[in-house]
Short mmCIF file of C-alpha atoms and ligand atoms in Angstrom, two decimals:
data_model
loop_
_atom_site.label_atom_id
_atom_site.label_comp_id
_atom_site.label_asym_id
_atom_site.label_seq_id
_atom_site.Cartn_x
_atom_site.Cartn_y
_atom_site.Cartn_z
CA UNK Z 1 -23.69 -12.91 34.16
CA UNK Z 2 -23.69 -9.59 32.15
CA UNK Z 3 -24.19 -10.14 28.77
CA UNK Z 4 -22.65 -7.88 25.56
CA UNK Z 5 -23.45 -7.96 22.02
CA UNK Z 6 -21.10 -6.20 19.12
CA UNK Z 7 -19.91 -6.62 15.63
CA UNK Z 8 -15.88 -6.40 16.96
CA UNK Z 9 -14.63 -7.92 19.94
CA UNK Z 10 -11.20 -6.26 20.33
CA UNK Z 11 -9.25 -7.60 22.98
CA UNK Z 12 -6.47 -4.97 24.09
CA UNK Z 13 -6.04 -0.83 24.38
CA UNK Z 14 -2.96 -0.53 23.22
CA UNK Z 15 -2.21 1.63 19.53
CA UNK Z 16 -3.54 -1.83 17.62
CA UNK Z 17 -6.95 -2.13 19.48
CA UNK Z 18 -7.65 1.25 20.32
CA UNK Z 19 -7.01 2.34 16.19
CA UNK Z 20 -8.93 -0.32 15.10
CA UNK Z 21 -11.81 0.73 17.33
CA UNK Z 22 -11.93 4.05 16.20
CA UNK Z 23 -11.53 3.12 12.55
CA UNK Z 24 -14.49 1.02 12.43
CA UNK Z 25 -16.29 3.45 14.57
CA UNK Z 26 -15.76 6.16 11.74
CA UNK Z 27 -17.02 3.61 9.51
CA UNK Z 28 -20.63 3.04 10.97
CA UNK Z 29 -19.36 -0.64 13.10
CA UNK Z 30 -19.57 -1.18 16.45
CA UNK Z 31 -16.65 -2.69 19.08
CA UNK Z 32 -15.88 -3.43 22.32
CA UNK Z 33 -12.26 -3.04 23.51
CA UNK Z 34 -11.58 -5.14 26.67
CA UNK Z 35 -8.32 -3.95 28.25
CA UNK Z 36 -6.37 -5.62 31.16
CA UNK Z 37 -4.45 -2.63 32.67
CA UNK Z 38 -5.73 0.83 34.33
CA UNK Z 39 -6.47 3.51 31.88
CA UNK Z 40 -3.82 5.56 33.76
CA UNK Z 41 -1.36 3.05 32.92
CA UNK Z 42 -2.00 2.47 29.31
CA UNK Z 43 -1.81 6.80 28.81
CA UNK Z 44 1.63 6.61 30.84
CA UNK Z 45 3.31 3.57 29.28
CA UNK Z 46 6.73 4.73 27.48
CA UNK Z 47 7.79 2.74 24.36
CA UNK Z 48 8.05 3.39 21.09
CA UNK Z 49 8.73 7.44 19.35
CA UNK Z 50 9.68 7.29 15.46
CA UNK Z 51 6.30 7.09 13.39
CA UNK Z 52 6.91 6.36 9.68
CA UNK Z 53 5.28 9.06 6.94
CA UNK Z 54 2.05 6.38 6.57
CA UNK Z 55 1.41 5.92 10.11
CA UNK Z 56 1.24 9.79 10.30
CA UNK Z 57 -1.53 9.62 7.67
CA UNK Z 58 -3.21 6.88 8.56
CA UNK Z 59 -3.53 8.73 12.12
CA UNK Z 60 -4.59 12.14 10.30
CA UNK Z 61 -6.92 10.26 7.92
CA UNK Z 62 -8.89 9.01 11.43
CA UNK Z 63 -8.96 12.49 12.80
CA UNK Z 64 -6.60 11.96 15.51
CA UNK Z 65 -3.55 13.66 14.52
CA UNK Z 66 -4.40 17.19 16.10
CA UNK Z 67 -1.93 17.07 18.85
CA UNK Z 68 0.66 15.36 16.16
CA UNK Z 69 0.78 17.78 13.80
CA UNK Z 70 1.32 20.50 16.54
CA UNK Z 71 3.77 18.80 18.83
CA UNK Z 72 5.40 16.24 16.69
CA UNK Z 73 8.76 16.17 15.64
CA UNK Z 74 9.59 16.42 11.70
CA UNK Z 75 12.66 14.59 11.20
CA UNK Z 76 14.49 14.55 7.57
CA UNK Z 77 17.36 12.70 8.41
CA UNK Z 78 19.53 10.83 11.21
CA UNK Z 79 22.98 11.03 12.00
CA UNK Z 80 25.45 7.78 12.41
CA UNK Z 81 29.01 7.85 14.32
CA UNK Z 82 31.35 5.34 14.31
CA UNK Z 83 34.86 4.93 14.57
CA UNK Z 84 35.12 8.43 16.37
CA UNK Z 85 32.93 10.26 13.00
CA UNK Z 86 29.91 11.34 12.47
CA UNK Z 87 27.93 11.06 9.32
CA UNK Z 88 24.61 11.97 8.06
CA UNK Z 89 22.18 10.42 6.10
CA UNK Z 90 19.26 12.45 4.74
CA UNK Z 91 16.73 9.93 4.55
CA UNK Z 92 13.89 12.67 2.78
CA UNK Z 93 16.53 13.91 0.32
CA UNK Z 94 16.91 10.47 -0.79
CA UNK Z 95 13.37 8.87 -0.59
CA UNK Z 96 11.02 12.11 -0.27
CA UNK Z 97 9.38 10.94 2.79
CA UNK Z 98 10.06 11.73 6.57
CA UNK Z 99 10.00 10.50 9.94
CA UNK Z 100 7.96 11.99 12.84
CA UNK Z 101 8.62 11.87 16.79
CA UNK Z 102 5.89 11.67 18.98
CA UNK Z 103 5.48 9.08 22.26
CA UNK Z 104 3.39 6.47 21.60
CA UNK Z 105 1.76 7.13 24.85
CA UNK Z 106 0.58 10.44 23.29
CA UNK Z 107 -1.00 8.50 19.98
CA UNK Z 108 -2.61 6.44 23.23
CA UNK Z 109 -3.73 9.23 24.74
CA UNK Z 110 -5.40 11.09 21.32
CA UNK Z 111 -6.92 7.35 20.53
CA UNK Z 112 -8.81 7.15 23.89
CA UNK Z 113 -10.02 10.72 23.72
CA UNK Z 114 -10.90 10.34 20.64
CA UNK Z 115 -12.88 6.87 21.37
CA UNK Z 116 -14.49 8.91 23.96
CA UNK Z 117 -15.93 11.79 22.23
CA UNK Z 118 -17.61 9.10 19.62
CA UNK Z 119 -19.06 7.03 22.61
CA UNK Z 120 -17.05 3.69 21.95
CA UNK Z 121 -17.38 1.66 24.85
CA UNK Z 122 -13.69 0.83 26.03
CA UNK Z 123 -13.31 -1.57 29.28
CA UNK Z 124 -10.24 -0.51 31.49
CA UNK Z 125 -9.04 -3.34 34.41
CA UNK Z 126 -10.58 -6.21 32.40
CA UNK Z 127 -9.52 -9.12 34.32
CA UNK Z 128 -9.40 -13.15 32.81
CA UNK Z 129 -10.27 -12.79 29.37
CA UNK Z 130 -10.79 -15.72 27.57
CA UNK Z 131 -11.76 -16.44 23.88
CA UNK Z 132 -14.33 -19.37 22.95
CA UNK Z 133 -16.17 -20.34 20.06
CA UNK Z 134 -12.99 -18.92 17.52
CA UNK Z 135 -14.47 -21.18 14.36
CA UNK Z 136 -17.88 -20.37 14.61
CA UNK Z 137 -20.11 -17.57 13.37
CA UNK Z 138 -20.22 -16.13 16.95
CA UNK Z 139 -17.16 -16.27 18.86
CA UNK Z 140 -17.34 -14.76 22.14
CA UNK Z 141 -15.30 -13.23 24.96
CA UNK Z 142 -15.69 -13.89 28.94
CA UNK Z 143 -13.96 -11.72 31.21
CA UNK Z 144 -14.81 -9.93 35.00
CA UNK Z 145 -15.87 -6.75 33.72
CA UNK Z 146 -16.48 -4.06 36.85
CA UNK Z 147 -15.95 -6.88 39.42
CA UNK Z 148 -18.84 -8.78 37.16
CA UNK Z 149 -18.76 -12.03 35.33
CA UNK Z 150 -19.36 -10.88 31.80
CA UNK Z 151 -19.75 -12.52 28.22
CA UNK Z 152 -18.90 -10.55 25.07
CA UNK Z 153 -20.46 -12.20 21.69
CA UNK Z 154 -19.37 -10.47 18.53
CA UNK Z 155 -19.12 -11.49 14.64
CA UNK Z 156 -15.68 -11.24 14.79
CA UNK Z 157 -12.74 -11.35 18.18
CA UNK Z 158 -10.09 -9.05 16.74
CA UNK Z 159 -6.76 -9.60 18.75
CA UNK Z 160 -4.73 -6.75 19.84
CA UNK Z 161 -3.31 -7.69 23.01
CA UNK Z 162 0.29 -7.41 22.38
CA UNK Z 163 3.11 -10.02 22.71
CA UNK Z 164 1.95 -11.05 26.30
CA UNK Z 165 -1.61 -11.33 25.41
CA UNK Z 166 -4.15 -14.41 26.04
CA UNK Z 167 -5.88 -14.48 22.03
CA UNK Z 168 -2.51 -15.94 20.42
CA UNK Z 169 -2.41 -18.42 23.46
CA UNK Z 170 -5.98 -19.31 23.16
CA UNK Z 171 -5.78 -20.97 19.42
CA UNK Z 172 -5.49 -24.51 19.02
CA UNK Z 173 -2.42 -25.74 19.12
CA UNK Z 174 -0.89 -26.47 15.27
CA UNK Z 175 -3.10 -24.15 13.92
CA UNK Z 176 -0.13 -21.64 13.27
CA UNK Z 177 3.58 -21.51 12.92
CA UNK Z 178 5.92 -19.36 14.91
CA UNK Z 179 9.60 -18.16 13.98
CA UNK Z 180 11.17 -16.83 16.89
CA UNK Z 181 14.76 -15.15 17.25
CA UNK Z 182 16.27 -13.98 20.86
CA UNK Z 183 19.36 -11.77 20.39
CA UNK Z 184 22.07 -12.29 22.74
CA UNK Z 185 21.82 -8.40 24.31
CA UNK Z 186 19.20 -6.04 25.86
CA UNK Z 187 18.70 -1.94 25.49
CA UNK Z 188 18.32 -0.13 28.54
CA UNK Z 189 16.14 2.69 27.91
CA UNK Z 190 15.73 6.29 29.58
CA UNK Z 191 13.58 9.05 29.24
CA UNK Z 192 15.18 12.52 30.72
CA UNK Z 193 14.01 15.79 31.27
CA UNK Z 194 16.42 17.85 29.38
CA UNK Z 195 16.36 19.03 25.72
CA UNK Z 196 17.95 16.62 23.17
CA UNK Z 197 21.24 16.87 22.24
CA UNK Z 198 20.99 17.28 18.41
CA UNK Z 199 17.32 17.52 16.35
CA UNK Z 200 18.00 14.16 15.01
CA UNK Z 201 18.61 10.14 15.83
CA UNK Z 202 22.09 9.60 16.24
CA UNK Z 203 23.30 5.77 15.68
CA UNK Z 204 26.17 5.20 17.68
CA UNK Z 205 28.33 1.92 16.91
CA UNK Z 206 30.93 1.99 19.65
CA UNK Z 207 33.64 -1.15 20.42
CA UNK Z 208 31.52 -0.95 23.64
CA UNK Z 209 28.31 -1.76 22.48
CA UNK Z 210 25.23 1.04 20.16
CA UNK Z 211 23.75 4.00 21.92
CA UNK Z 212 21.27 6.07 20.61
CA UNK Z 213 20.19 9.80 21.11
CA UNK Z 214 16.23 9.80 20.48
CA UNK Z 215 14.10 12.57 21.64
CA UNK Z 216 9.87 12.54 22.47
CA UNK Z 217 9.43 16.41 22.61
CA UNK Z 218 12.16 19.70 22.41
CA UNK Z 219 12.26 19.00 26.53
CA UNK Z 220 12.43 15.20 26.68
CA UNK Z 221 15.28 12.66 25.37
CA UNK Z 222 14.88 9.11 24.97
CA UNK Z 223 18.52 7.14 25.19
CA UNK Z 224 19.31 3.34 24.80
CA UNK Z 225 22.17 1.53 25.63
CA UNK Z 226 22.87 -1.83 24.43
CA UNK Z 227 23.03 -3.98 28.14
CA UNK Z 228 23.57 -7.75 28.93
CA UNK Z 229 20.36 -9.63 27.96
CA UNK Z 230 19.92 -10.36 31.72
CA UNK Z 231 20.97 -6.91 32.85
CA UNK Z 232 19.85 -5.67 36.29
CA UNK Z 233 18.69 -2.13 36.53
CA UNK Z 234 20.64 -1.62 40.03
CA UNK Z 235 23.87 -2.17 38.18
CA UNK Z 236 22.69 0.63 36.19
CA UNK Z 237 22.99 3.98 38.76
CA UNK Z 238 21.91 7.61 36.80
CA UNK Z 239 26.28 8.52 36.93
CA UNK Z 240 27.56 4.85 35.16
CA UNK Z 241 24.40 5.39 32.14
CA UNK Z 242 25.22 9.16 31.53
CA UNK Z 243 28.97 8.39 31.39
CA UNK Z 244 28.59 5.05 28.76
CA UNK Z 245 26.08 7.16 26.60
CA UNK Z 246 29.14 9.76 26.96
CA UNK Z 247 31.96 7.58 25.68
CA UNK Z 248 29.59 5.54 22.77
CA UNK Z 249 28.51 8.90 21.47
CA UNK Z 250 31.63 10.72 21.31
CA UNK Z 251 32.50 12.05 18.40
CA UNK Z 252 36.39 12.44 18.11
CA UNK Z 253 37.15 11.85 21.71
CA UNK Z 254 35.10 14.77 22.34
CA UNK Z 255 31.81 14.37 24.45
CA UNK Z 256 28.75 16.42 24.44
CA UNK Z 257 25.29 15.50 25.63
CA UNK Z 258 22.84 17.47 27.21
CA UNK Z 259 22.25 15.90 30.89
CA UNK Z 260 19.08 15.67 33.28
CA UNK Z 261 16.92 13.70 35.61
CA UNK Z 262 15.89 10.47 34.81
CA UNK Z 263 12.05 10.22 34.83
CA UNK Z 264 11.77 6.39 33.88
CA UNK Z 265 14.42 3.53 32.81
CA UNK Z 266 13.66 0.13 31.44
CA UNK Z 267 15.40 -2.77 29.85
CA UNK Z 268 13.58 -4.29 26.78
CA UNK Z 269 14.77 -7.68 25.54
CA UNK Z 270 15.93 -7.76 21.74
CA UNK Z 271 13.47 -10.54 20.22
CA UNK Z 272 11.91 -11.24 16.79
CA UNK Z 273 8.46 -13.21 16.24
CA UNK Z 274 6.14 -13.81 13.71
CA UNK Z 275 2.99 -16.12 13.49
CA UNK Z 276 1.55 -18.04 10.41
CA UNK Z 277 -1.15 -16.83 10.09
CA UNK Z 278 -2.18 -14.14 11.66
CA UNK Z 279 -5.87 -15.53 11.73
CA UNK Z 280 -7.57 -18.64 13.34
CA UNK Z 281 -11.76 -18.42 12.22
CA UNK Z 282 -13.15 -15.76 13.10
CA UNK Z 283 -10.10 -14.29 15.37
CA UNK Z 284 -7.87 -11.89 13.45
CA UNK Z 285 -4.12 -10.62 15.20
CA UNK Z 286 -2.94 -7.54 14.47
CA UNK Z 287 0.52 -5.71 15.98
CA UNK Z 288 2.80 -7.32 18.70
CA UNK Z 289 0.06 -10.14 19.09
CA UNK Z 290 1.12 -11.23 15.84
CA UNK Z 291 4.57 -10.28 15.69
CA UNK Z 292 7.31 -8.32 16.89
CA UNK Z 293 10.56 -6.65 16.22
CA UNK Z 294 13.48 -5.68 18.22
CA UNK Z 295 13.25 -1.82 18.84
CA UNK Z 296 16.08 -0.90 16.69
CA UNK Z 297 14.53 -0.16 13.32
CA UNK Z 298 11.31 1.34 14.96
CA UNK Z 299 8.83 -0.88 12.99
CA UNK Z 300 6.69 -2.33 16.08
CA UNK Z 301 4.07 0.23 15.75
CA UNK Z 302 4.77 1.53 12.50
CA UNK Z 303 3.99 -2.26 11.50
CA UNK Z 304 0.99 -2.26 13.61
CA UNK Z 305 -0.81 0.47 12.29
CA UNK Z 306 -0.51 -1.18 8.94
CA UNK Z 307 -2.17 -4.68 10.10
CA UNK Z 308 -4.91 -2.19 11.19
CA UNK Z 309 -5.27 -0.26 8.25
CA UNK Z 310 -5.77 -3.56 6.44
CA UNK Z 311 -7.62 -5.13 8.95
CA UNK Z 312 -10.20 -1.75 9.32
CA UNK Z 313 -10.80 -1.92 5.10
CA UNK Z 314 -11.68 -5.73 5.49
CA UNK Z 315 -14.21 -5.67 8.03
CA UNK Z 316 -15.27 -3.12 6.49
CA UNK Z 317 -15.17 -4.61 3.32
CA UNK Z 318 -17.17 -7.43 4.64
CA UNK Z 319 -20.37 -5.31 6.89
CA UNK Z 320 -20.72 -3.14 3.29
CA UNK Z 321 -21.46 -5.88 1.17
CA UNK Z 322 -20.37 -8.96 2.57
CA UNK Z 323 -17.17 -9.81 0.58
CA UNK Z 324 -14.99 -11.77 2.40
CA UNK Z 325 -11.73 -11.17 0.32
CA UNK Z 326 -10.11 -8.71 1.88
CA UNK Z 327 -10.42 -10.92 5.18
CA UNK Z 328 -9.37 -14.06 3.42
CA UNK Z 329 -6.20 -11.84 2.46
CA UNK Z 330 -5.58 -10.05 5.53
CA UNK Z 331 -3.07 -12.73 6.50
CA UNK Z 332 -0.99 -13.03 3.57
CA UNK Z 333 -0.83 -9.59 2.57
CA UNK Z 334 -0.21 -8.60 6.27
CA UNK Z 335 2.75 -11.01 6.59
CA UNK Z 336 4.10 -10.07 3.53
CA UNK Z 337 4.75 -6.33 4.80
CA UNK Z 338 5.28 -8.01 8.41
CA UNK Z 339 8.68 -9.90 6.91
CA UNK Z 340 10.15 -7.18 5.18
CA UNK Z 341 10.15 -5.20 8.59
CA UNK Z 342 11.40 -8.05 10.28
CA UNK Z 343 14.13 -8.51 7.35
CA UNK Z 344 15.04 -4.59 7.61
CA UNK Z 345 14.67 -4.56 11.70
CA UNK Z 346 17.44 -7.88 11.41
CA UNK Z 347 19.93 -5.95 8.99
CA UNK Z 348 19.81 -2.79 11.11
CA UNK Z 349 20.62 -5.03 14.21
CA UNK Z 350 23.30 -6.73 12.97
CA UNK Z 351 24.80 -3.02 11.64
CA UNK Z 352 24.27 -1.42 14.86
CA UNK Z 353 25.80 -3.85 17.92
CA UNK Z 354 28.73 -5.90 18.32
CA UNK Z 355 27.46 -9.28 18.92
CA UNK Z 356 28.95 -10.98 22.22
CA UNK Z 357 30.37 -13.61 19.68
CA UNK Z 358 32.07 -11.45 17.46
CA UNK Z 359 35.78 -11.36 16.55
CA UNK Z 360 37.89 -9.09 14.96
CA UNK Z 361 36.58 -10.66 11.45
CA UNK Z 362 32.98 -9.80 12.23
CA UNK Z 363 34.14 -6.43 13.60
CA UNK Z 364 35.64 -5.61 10.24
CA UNK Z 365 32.70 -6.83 8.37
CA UNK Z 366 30.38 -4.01 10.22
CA UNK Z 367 32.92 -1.34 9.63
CA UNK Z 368 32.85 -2.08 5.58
CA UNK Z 369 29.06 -1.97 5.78
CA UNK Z 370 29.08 1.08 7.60
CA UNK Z 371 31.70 2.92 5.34
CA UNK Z 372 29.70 2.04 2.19
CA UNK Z 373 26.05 3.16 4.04
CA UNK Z 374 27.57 6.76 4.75
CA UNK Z 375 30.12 6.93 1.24
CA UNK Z 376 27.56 5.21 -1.42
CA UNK Z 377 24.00 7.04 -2.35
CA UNK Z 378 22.86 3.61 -3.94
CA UNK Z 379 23.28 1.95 -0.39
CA UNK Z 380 22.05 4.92 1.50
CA UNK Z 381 18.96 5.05 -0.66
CA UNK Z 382 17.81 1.54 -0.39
CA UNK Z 383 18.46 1.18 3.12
CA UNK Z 384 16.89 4.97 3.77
CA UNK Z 385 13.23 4.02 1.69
CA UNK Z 386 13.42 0.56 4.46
CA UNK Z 387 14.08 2.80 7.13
CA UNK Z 388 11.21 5.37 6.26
CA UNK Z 389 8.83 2.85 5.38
CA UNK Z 390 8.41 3.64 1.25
CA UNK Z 391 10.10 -0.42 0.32
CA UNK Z 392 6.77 -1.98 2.86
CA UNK Z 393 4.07 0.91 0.84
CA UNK Z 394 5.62 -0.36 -2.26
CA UNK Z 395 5.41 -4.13 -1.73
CA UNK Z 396 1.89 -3.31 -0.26
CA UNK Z 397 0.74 -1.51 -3.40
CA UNK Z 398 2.34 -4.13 -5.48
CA UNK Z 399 0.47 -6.76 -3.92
CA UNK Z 400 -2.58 -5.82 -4.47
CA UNK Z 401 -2.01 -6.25 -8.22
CA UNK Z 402 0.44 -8.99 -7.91
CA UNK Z 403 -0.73 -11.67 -5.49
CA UNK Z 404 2.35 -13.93 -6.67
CA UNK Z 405 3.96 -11.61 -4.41
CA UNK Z 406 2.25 -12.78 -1.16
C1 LIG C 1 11.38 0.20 24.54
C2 LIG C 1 10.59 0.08 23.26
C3 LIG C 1 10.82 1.00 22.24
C4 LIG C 1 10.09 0.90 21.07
N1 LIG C 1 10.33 1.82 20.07
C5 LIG C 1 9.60 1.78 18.94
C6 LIG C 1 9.70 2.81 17.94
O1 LIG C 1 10.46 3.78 18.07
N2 LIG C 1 8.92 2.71 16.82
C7 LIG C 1 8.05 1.66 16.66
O2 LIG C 1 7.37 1.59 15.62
N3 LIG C 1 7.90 0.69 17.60
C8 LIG C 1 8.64 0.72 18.74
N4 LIG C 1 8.41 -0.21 19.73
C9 LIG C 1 7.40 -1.26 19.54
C10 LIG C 1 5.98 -0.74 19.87
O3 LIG C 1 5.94 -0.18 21.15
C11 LIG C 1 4.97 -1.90 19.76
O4 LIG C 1 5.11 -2.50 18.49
C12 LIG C 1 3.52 -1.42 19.95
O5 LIG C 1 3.26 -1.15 21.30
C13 LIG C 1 2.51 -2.46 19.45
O6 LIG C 1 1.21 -2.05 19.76
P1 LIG C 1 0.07 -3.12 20.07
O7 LIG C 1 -1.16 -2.34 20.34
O8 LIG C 1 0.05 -4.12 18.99
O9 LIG C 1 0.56 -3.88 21.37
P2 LIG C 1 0.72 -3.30 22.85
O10 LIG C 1 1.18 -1.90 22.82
O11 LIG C 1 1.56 -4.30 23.58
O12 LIG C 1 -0.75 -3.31 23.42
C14 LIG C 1 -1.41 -4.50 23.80
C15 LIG C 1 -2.43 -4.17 24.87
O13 LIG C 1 -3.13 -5.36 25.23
C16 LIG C 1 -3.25 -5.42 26.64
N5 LIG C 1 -3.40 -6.81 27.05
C17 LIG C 1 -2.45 -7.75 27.16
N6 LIG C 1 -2.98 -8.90 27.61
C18 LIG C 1 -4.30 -8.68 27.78
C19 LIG C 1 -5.37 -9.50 28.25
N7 LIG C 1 -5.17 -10.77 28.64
N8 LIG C 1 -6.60 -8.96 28.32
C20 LIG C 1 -6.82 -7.66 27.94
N9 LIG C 1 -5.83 -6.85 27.51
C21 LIG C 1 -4.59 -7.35 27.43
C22 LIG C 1 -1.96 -4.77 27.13
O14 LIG C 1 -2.09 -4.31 28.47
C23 LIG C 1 -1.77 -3.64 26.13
O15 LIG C 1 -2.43 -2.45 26.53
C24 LIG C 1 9.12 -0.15 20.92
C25 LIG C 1 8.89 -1.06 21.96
C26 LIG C 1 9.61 -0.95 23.12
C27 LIG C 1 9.32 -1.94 24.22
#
């Protein structure tokens, strides 16, 4: 058996583990990340594009925000149609901050160069990891590292692994809560190699169901389509998407949307989740591990980096001096952040799709809402400083002064 020591066993390589690698790394502790899938595949795996103003920093203040700050996409504002208009809402004018586009597959990429060049050792094709020893001072991983039996000890198993992962699994059962909600629709998801339509997100409500015109680069567009929750992609051929992304984005009857090849589809199911807490002993959850979102407020990631951030200033926290409190408060301060995205990510749901149970009453209802959104600057504003992020840095700031709050 091959035998590891480190101060951080992170478990997962996707923007959670690989950030909170380098973070400690920068300041002066060691990790391991263990990662089930190919390296290749992590790099190439399409998902999320809208980066709030504070991920951006948080990304520059680690150094790996090179390639961002050349190639990403400054966005000030989005556009909404429904009902055959178009309206815009100019998120910075009314909050001062911005968006940014840029794949998350790129802030992969930068991450694992960037782990690289400082020597971190990262573990690609980790097969059967499994967590032991989660309440005592040395919890430990096993996994077949390199076709080996291998045992990771640490001071600390920090769990990144996403939604799907084995460190939520592995606690004992009662020792958190869940809160779960499915939605009763899907989004089928392309990327296509032609330049976007427009520099901004459009929202499109349509009677049909909400599309929406994203873009990764000026030569890529991302486009969903609300689907069927149980929607196969062969009933989905290249002609039949183009055409309903057509009709739900027309504006006036009148269609226009740049065209191209498909390079990848996907459908992602629509589901909220959040744990209680996000900590069991020594084992701390950060991102989709701990919660997620559905897709259409963009706060997956965005609300990932920020269990990092928080996570990275604990442990460090506790290796400079050995004060537990930020630990102790990672949890409550993280979920406090964690259900306001969750609240905002619900409200921008409900806005967007026409729900399969709907009637004309409920149909009504989300055409008032949108009216006042795009006709009143008190609306637009609060739901613009959700959208960019500022309402979570405000509750977070608040917090740590407040602890009522938490
Ligand atoms: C279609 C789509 C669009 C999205 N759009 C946006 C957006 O615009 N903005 C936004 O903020 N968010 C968006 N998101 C959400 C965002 O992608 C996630 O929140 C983000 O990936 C969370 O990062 P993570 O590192 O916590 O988890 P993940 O990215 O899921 O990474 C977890 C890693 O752990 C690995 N792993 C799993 N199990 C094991 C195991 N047993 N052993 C070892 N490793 C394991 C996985 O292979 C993976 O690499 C979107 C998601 C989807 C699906």
């Amino acid at each position: 058996m091959r035998r590891l020591r480190t101060q951080v066993v992170i478990v997962g390589a996707g923007p959670s583990g690989l950030l909170l690698s380098h973070l400690l790394g920068r300041r002066g502790i060691a990790s391991i990340v263990v990662e089930r899938r190919a390296r290749e595949y992590v790099e190439q795996r399409v998902r999320a594009g809208l980066l709030e103003q504070s991920t951006v920093e948080l990304l520059r203040e680690a150094g790996v925000a090179d390639r961002l700050d050349r190639g990403g996409l400054v966005h000030e504002g989005f556009e909404l149609r429904f009902d055959g208009g178009q309206h815009r809402v100019p998120f910075t004018e009314l909050t001062g901050w911005t968006t940014c586009m840029y794949g998350q597959q790129e802030v992969v990429k930068d991450l694992i160069r960037a782990r690289e060049a400082a020597g971190g050792p990262m573990y690609f094709g980790v097969d059967d990891v499994a967590i032991f020893d989660m309440d005592t001072d040395s919890p430990r991983v096993t996994c077949t590292l390199e076709g080996e039996a291998a045992e990771i000890v640490g001071d600390f198993i920090a769990g990144c692994d996403g939604f799907h992962g084995v460190c939520r699994r592995s606690l004992p059962a009662g020792s958190f809560r869940a809160y779960e909600h499915v939605y009763p629709f899907a989004w089928l998801g392309i990327l296509a190699a032609v330049a976007p339509s427009t520099e901004e997100l459009i929202y499109g409500v349509h009677e049909r169901g909400f599309a929406l015109h994203s873009m990764r680069s000026p030569s890529i567009s991302r486009l969903y389509l609300q689907v069927g929750p149980e929607e196969p992609l062969a009933d989905w051929p290249d002609e039949r998407i183009w055409a309903e992304l057509r009709t739900r984005l027309a504006v006036d009857g009148r269609e226009g949307l740049n065209e191209g090849p498909i390079l990848s589809r996907g459908v992602t199911a629509m589901r909220s989740f959040v744990m209680e807490p996000m900590q069991y002993g020594r084992v701390f959850l950060a991102g989709d591990a701990a919660h997620i979102v559905p897709p259409s407020a963009a706060k997956g990631l965005n609300l990932a980096a920020a269990d990092v951030r928080q996570l990275a200033a604990a442990f460090t926290a506790q290796y400079a001096d050995g004060t537990r409190e930020l630990l102790d408060r990672y949890s409550r301060d993280g979920l406090a952040a964690v259900w306001q995205g969750q609240e905002f990510s619900a409200v921008m749901t409900s806005l967007l799709h026409p729900f399969p149970t709907d009637g004309a009453y409920e149909a009504r209802l989300r055409q008032a809402r949108l009216r006042d959104l795009v006709t009143s600057r008190a609306s637009a504003t609060a739901f613009a400083e959700s959208y960019v992020g500022l309402s979570r840095a405000r509750l977070a700031a608040t917090l740590a002064t407040d602890p009522r709050l938490g």
